[in-house]
Amino acid sequence: MTKISKIAVLTSGGDAPGMNAAIRAVTRTAIYNNLEVIGIREGYRGMIENLYTPHDVSDIIQRGGTILKTARCMEFKTSEGRQIAYNNLKAIGVNGVIVIGGDGTFTGARIFNEEFDIPLIGIPGTIDNDLYGTDYTIGYDTALNTVVEAVDKIRDTASAHNRMFFIEVMGAEAGFIALRSGIATGAEAIIIPEVDDEVEKLNKLLESGRRQKASNIVIVAEGDKEGGAYKLANTIKEHYPNYDIRITVLGHVQRGGSPSAFDRVTASRLGYAAVEALLDDQKSTMVGIQNNEIALVPFRKAVKLHKSVDRNLLEIAEILSI
Ligand code: F6P
């Protein structure tokens, strides 16, 4: 194994609050260990197009987005693209890379590490929290708090008018944001891709007429089988014309903002652990958090295995919304 002497860090896929805190932790830990460190801009595209930057990590721990910018890069999915990226890294003497992102990022990293000898270590950064092998991904906590703040405001106006709101939250394939924000805001129903009979339950609640003269909040994960908040709300409107219904799609507001204390600390721990993992000759591995301890999870597992929603939380949500 080559002794690690110069590392690169990049962010890829959807940005998440706390990515800057992770970049800072990686950079400072690298410097502490006498490693050279460079930033690669715009994710894997930067590896292919030589977009390097010496980055200053002062004054970024509190900022949302990512100072290194991010991208979803199609070229890295081709072997030609990855070969160019490898040649470029070799040419500037980089012998270890830390990638911060979600499952798309780690899929690319896993393939790269099967083909080439530069070790890659991943830090989970996505608001979706849908990565197997880590209890939390960077950005999830902040996004949850953003959703809760928005839904609380909607609840005020919903109560004033006795209205029912369908609120769509992010989570293309997973209901983690929907489930926790639903519990935290006392939602009457939570519709997520992982559960099949939630719409049935909502129908039962509406049929009973119990909630007609009150506010109702239905949180819908964008990736739900029903086709999102608009589609579901329209179906419900047809069947229950007595309910006064409105729809809000929270959208990208969920991805921005200053990271919460929890995300800053998680990002700092994971950034530090990622550099340590490189120094310990690890590769093709994600650093995660399991039961509040750092865990090393092979990319193969992190991207292939499915993270399940907490059944206990589902039960709590159901009981508390009667
Ligand atoms: O970051 C993950 C995610 O927020 C998903 O929940 C969402 O579907 C997607 O990104 C949106 O991505 P984009 O900004 O590329 O439209």
Short mmCIF file of C-alpha atoms and ligand atoms in Angstrom, two decimals:
data_model
loop_
_atom_site.label_atom_id
_atom_site.label_comp_id
_atom_site.label_asym_id
_atom_site.label_seq_id
_atom_site.Cartn_x
_atom_site.Cartn_y
_atom_site.Cartn_z
CA MET A 1 0.00 0.00 0.00
CA THR A 2 1.21 3.52 -0.79
CA LYS A 3 1.73 5.62 2.27
CA ILE A 4 -0.96 8.31 2.31
CA SER A 5 0.63 11.72 1.80
CA LYS A 6 -1.83 13.81 -0.21
CA ILE A 7 -5.59 13.55 -0.02
CA ALA A 8 -8.49 15.14 -1.86
CA VAL A 9 -12.00 15.80 -0.61
CA LEU A 10 -15.18 16.34 -2.64
CA THR A 11 -18.93 16.62 -2.19
CA SER A 12 -21.27 14.92 -4.64
CA GLY A 13 -25.01 14.39 -5.22
CA GLY A 14 -27.58 16.51 -3.39
CA ASP A 15 -25.99 18.98 -0.98
CA ALA A 16 -26.83 18.73 2.70
CA PRO A 17 -26.37 21.11 5.65
CA GLY A 18 -23.25 20.03 7.51
CA MET A 19 -21.21 19.14 4.43
CA ASN A 20 -19.03 22.19 5.09
CA ALA A 21 -18.46 21.05 8.66
CA ALA A 22 -17.31 17.68 7.27
CA ILE A 23 -14.97 19.36 4.74
CA ARG A 24 -13.51 21.37 7.60
CA ALA A 25 -13.00 18.29 9.78
CA VAL A 26 -11.36 16.34 6.95
CA THR A 27 -9.05 19.24 6.12
CA ARG A 28 -8.00 20.00 9.68
CA THR A 29 -7.47 16.33 10.55
CA ALA A 30 -5.36 15.91 7.42
CA ILE A 31 -3.23 18.93 8.27
CA TYR A 32 -2.85 17.69 11.85
CA ASN A 33 -1.46 14.42 10.40
CA ASN A 34 0.96 16.27 8.10
CA LEU A 35 -0.96 15.35 4.97
CA GLU A 36 -1.40 17.65 2.02
CA VAL A 37 -5.06 18.25 1.29
CA ILE A 38 -6.87 19.70 -1.72
CA GLY A 39 -10.52 20.27 -2.50
CA ILE A 40 -12.09 18.98 -5.71
CA ARG A 41 -14.91 21.17 -6.97
CA GLU A 42 -18.25 19.93 -8.34
CA GLY A 43 -18.00 16.30 -7.27
CA TYR A 44 -16.73 13.64 -9.66
CA ARG A 45 -16.88 16.10 -12.54
CA GLY A 46 -14.04 18.00 -10.88
CA MET A 47 -11.98 14.80 -10.83
CA ILE A 48 -12.47 14.45 -14.59
CA GLU A 49 -12.03 18.14 -15.45
CA ASN A 50 -9.23 18.97 -13.00
CA LEU A 51 -11.26 21.40 -10.91
CA TYR A 52 -9.02 21.67 -7.85
CA THR A 53 -9.01 24.29 -5.17
CA PRO A 54 -6.88 24.97 -2.11
CA HIS A 55 -9.74 25.64 0.28
CA ASP A 56 -9.89 27.74 3.38
CA VAL A 57 -12.03 26.06 6.01
CA SER A 58 -12.23 28.92 8.48
CA ASP A 59 -15.69 30.32 9.02
CA ILE A 60 -17.60 27.55 7.21
CA ILE A 61 -18.79 25.21 9.98
CA GLN A 62 -22.02 27.18 10.31
CA ARG A 63 -22.80 27.47 6.60
CA GLY A 64 -25.27 25.36 4.60
CA GLY A 65 -24.61 24.14 1.05
CA THR A 66 -21.04 23.13 0.19
CA ILE A 67 -18.08 25.40 -0.49
CA LEU A 68 -16.75 22.75 -2.89
CA LYS A 69 -20.02 22.77 -4.84
CA THR A 70 -21.59 19.54 -5.98
CA ALA A 71 -22.90 17.80 -9.08
CA ARG A 72 -24.42 14.57 -10.33
CA CYS A 73 -21.83 13.45 -12.92
CA MET A 74 -22.85 11.13 -15.76
CA GLU A 75 -19.33 10.78 -17.16
CA PHE A 76 -18.07 9.16 -13.96
CA LYS A 77 -20.54 6.34 -14.66
CA THR A 78 -18.46 5.36 -17.71
CA SER A 79 -15.14 3.50 -17.48
CA GLU A 80 -13.54 6.12 -19.76
CA GLY A 81 -14.59 8.88 -17.36
CA ARG A 82 -13.22 7.03 -14.35
CA GLN A 83 -9.94 6.34 -16.17
CA ILE A 84 -9.48 10.08 -16.86
CA ALA A 85 -10.26 10.83 -13.20
CA TYR A 86 -7.65 8.28 -12.05
CA ASN A 87 -4.99 9.61 -14.42
CA ASN A 88 -5.64 13.15 -13.20
CA LEU A 89 -5.36 12.19 -9.53
CA LYS A 90 -2.15 10.25 -10.20
CA ALA A 91 -0.68 13.21 -12.07
CA ILE A 92 -1.05 15.50 -9.06
CA GLY A 93 0.04 12.87 -6.54
CA VAL A 94 -3.26 12.33 -4.74
CA ASN A 95 -3.18 8.94 -3.02
CA GLY A 96 -6.41 9.02 -1.01
CA VAL A 97 -9.85 10.56 -1.60
CA ILE A 98 -12.73 11.31 0.75
CA VAL A 99 -16.14 11.60 -0.87
CA ILE A 100 -19.10 13.14 0.94
CA GLY A 101 -22.52 12.20 -0.44
CA GLY A 102 -25.26 9.58 -0.67
CA ASP A 103 -25.78 6.22 -2.36
CA GLY A 104 -25.10 7.46 -5.92
CA THR A 105 -21.79 8.88 -4.72
CA PHE A 106 -20.82 5.64 -3.00
CA THR A 107 -21.83 3.49 -5.96
CA GLY A 108 -19.35 5.45 -8.12
CA ALA A 109 -16.72 5.23 -5.40
CA ARG A 110 -17.15 1.47 -5.03
CA ILE A 111 -16.67 0.86 -8.77
CA PHE A 112 -13.67 3.21 -8.86
CA ASN A 113 -12.03 1.28 -6.02
CA GLU A 114 -12.59 -2.03 -7.79
CA GLU A 115 -10.73 -0.65 -10.80
CA PHE A 116 -7.98 1.52 -9.35
CA ASP A 117 -5.51 1.63 -6.48
CA ILE A 118 -6.34 5.04 -4.99
CA PRO A 119 -8.39 4.34 -1.83
CA LEU A 120 -11.73 6.11 -1.42
CA ILE A 121 -13.53 6.63 1.89
CA GLY A 122 -17.11 7.90 2.10
CA ILE A 123 -18.88 10.20 4.55
CA PRO A 124 -22.68 9.92 4.49
CA GLY A 125 -24.12 13.32 3.58
CA THR A 126 -27.74 13.47 2.45
CA ILE A 127 -30.85 14.89 4.03
CA ASP A 128 -32.70 11.65 3.19
CA ASN A 129 -31.00 9.50 5.89
CA ASP A 130 -31.54 6.49 3.65
CA LEU A 131 -28.09 4.88 3.82
CA TYR A 132 -27.70 1.43 5.30
CA GLY A 133 -25.01 1.16 7.99
CA THR A 134 -25.39 4.54 9.64
CA ASP A 135 -28.06 5.74 12.04
CA TYR A 136 -27.69 9.31 10.79
CA THR A 137 -26.52 11.01 7.63
CA ILE A 138 -25.22 14.58 7.68
CA GLY A 139 -28.04 17.04 6.95
CA TYR A 140 -30.95 14.89 8.09
CA ASP A 141 -31.35 16.56 11.47
CA THR A 142 -31.24 20.07 10.01
CA ALA A 143 -33.73 19.16 7.28
CA LEU A 144 -36.05 17.67 9.89
CA ASN A 145 -35.94 20.85 11.93
CA THR A 146 -36.65 22.93 8.82
CA VAL A 147 -39.68 20.77 8.04
CA VAL A 148 -40.94 20.96 11.61
CA GLU A 149 -40.68 24.75 11.63
CA ALA A 150 -42.60 25.01 8.36
CA VAL A 151 -45.29 22.53 9.36
CA ASP A 152 -45.85 24.28 12.70
CA LYS A 153 -46.59 27.47 10.76
CA ILE A 154 -48.94 25.66 8.43
CA ARG A 155 -50.70 24.15 11.46
CA ASP A 156 -51.52 27.66 12.72
CA THR A 157 -53.34 28.64 9.55
CA ALA A 158 -54.84 25.15 9.14
CA SER A 159 -56.34 25.42 12.63
CA ALA A 160 -57.68 28.89 11.97
CA HIS A 161 -59.69 27.60 8.99
CA ASN A 162 -60.35 23.98 10.03
CA ARG A 163 -58.44 22.91 6.96
CA MET A 164 -56.68 19.78 5.88
CA PHE A 165 -53.17 20.22 4.49
CA PHE A 166 -51.23 17.73 2.42
CA ILE A 167 -47.56 18.62 2.91
CA GLU A 168 -45.01 16.99 0.66
CA VAL A 169 -41.51 16.49 2.03
CA MET A 170 -38.36 15.19 0.35
CA GLY A 171 -37.41 11.54 0.21
CA ALA A 172 -37.44 10.20 -3.32
CA GLU A 173 -37.29 6.60 -2.21
CA ALA A 174 -37.55 6.79 1.54
CA GLY A 175 -39.86 8.04 4.23
CA PHE A 176 -37.36 8.94 6.95
CA ILE A 177 -37.96 12.70 6.81
CA ALA A 178 -41.73 12.18 6.59
CA LEU A 179 -41.92 9.76 9.51
CA ARG A 180 -39.92 11.77 12.05
CA SER A 181 -41.28 15.15 11.02
CA GLY A 182 -44.79 13.68 11.14
CA ILE A 183 -44.30 12.52 14.70
CA ALA A 184 -42.66 15.80 15.71
CA THR A 185 -45.52 17.89 14.33
CA GLY A 186 -48.34 15.65 15.54
CA ALA A 187 -49.47 14.88 11.99
CA GLU A 188 -52.82 13.13 11.60
CA ALA A 189 -51.38 10.88 8.90
CA ILE A 190 -47.96 10.07 7.45
CA ILE A 191 -47.77 8.62 3.94
CA ILE A 192 -44.45 6.93 3.13
CA PRO A 193 -43.24 4.50 0.45
CA GLU A 194 -42.35 1.83 3.02
CA VAL A 195 -45.93 1.36 4.25
CA ASP A 196 -48.87 0.14 2.16
CA ASP A 197 -52.01 0.72 4.20
CA GLU A 198 -51.54 4.34 5.26
CA VAL A 199 -54.03 5.72 2.73
CA GLU A 200 -56.61 3.20 3.89
CA LYS A 201 -56.14 4.41 7.44
CA LEU A 202 -56.49 8.02 6.33
CA ASN A 203 -59.72 7.12 4.56
CA LYS A 204 -61.06 5.54 7.73
CA LEU A 205 -60.22 8.62 9.72
CA LEU A 206 -61.99 10.87 7.23
CA GLU A 207 -65.00 8.59 6.93
CA SER A 208 -65.52 8.76 10.67
CA GLY A 209 -65.99 12.55 10.29
CA ARG A 210 -64.23 12.98 13.64
CA ARG A 211 -61.70 15.48 12.31
CA GLN A 212 -64.01 17.55 10.12
CA LYS A 213 -64.09 20.56 12.40
CA ALA A 214 -60.37 20.58 13.14
CA SER A 215 -57.06 21.03 11.40
CA ASN A 216 -55.53 17.98 9.74
CA ILE A 217 -51.93 17.61 8.65
CA VAL A 218 -51.00 14.82 6.28
CA ILE A 219 -47.27 14.50 5.63
CA VAL A 220 -46.50 12.84 2.31
CA ALA A 221 -43.03 11.62 1.27
CA GLU A 222 -42.38 12.73 -2.31
CA GLY A 223 -41.54 9.17 -3.39
CA ASP A 224 -44.73 7.63 -2.11
CA LYS A 225 -46.60 5.21 -4.38
CA GLU A 226 -49.66 7.51 -4.35
CA GLY A 227 -47.71 9.93 -6.56
CA GLY A 228 -47.05 12.82 -4.18
CA ALA A 229 -49.18 15.33 -2.30
CA TYR A 230 -51.08 16.77 -5.29
CA LYS A 231 -52.29 13.43 -6.58
CA LEU A 232 -53.26 12.15 -3.18
CA ALA A 233 -55.03 15.37 -2.22
CA ASN A 234 -57.05 15.31 -5.45
CA THR A 235 -58.20 11.75 -4.82
CA ILE A 236 -59.20 12.62 -1.25
CA LYS A 237 -61.00 15.78 -2.44
CA GLU A 238 -63.18 13.73 -4.78
CA HIS A 239 -64.23 11.38 -2.03
CA TYR A 240 -64.59 13.85 0.83
CA PRO A 241 -65.88 17.16 -0.58
CA ASN A 242 -66.70 18.42 2.94
CA TYR A 243 -63.03 18.76 3.85
CA ASP A 244 -61.42 22.08 2.94
CA ILE A 245 -58.09 20.96 1.46
CA ARG A 246 -54.83 22.78 0.66
CA ILE A 247 -51.47 21.51 -0.54
CA THR A 248 -47.89 22.62 0.21
CA VAL A 249 -44.76 21.18 -1.36
CA LEU A 250 -41.80 22.16 0.81
CA GLY A 251 -39.19 21.41 -1.87
CA HIS A 252 -35.59 22.57 -1.73
CA VAL A 253 -36.08 24.82 1.29
CA GLN A 254 -35.44 21.52 3.14
CA ARG A 255 -31.91 21.27 1.79
CA GLY A 256 -30.65 24.71 2.78
CA GLY A 257 -29.86 26.56 5.98
CA SER A 258 -27.31 26.60 8.73
CA PRO A 259 -26.64 23.08 10.05
CA SER A 260 -28.00 22.11 13.47
CA ALA A 261 -25.59 21.47 16.34
CA PHE A 262 -26.23 17.74 15.92
CA ASP A 263 -25.25 17.80 12.23
CA ARG A 264 -22.14 19.88 12.94
CA VAL A 265 -20.96 17.43 15.59
CA THR A 266 -21.79 14.39 13.46
CA ALA A 267 -19.96 15.92 10.49
CA SER A 268 -16.93 16.71 12.65
CA ARG A 269 -16.79 13.15 14.00
CA LEU A 270 -17.20 11.57 10.58
CA GLY A 271 -14.68 13.88 8.89
CA TYR A 272 -12.10 13.01 11.50
CA ALA A 273 -12.94 9.27 11.24
CA ALA A 274 -12.65 9.33 7.44
CA VAL A 275 -9.05 10.58 7.53
CA GLU A 276 -8.21 8.04 10.24
CA ALA A 277 -9.69 5.31 8.05
CA LEU A 278 -7.45 6.33 5.14
CA LEU A 279 -4.41 6.34 7.42
CA ASP A 280 -5.43 2.84 8.60
CA ASP A 281 -5.27 1.61 4.97
CA GLN A 282 -9.02 1.30 4.57
CA LYS A 283 -10.66 1.70 1.16
CA SER A 284 -14.09 1.36 -0.45
CA THR A 285 -15.62 2.05 2.95
CA MET A 286 -18.13 4.45 4.45
CA VAL A 287 -17.65 5.82 7.93
CA GLY A 288 -21.00 5.78 9.72
CA ILE A 289 -22.50 6.14 13.17
CA GLN A 290 -24.10 3.14 14.85
CA ASN A 291 -25.38 3.42 18.41
CA ASN A 292 -23.32 6.59 18.80
CA GLU A 293 -20.07 4.81 17.85
CA ILE A 294 -18.11 5.22 14.62
CA ALA A 295 -18.60 2.21 12.34
CA LEU A 296 -16.82 1.24 9.13
CA VAL A 297 -19.22 -0.07 6.50
CA PRO A 298 -18.10 -1.37 3.08
CA PHE A 299 -19.61 0.68 0.21
CA ARG A 300 -20.95 -2.62 -1.15
CA LYS A 301 -23.22 -2.95 1.90
CA ALA A 302 -24.06 0.74 2.30
CA VAL A 303 -25.48 0.98 -1.21
CA LYS A 304 -26.92 -2.49 -1.72
CA LEU A 305 -28.63 -3.17 1.56
CA HIS A 306 -31.88 -1.44 2.32
CA LYS A 307 -32.24 0.65 5.44
CA SER A 308 -35.63 -0.02 7.00
CA VAL A 309 -37.76 2.54 8.76
CA ASP A 310 -38.08 2.07 12.48
CA ARG A 311 -41.24 -0.04 13.00
CA ASN A 312 -41.46 1.18 16.58
CA LEU A 313 -41.69 4.79 15.37
CA LEU A 314 -44.40 3.79 12.90
CA GLU A 315 -46.43 2.28 15.72
CA ILE A 316 -45.94 5.36 17.88
CA ALA A 317 -47.04 7.61 15.01
CA GLU A 318 -50.19 5.56 14.57
CA ILE A 319 -51.12 5.43 18.22
CA LEU A 320 -50.52 9.13 18.78
CA SER A 321 -52.59 10.24 15.82
CA ILE A 322 -55.91 8.69 16.89
O1 F6P B 1 -30.72 15.13 -1.53
C1 F6P B 1 -31.63 14.08 -1.73
C2 F6P B 1 -32.83 14.62 -2.38
O2 F6P B 1 -33.14 15.69 -1.59
C3 F6P B 1 -34.09 13.78 -2.57
O3 F6P B 1 -34.89 13.64 -1.43
C4 F6P B 1 -34.78 14.55 -3.66
O4 F6P B 1 -35.66 13.76 -4.33
C5 F6P B 1 -33.63 14.93 -4.52
O5 F6P B 1 -32.53 15.08 -3.68
C6 F6P B 1 -33.84 16.20 -5.32
O6 F6P B 1 -32.70 16.38 -6.10
P1 F6P B 1 -32.45 17.58 -7.10
O7 F6P B 1 -32.05 18.76 -6.30
O8 F6P B 1 -31.38 17.10 -8.00
O9 F6P B 1 -33.75 17.81 -7.80
#
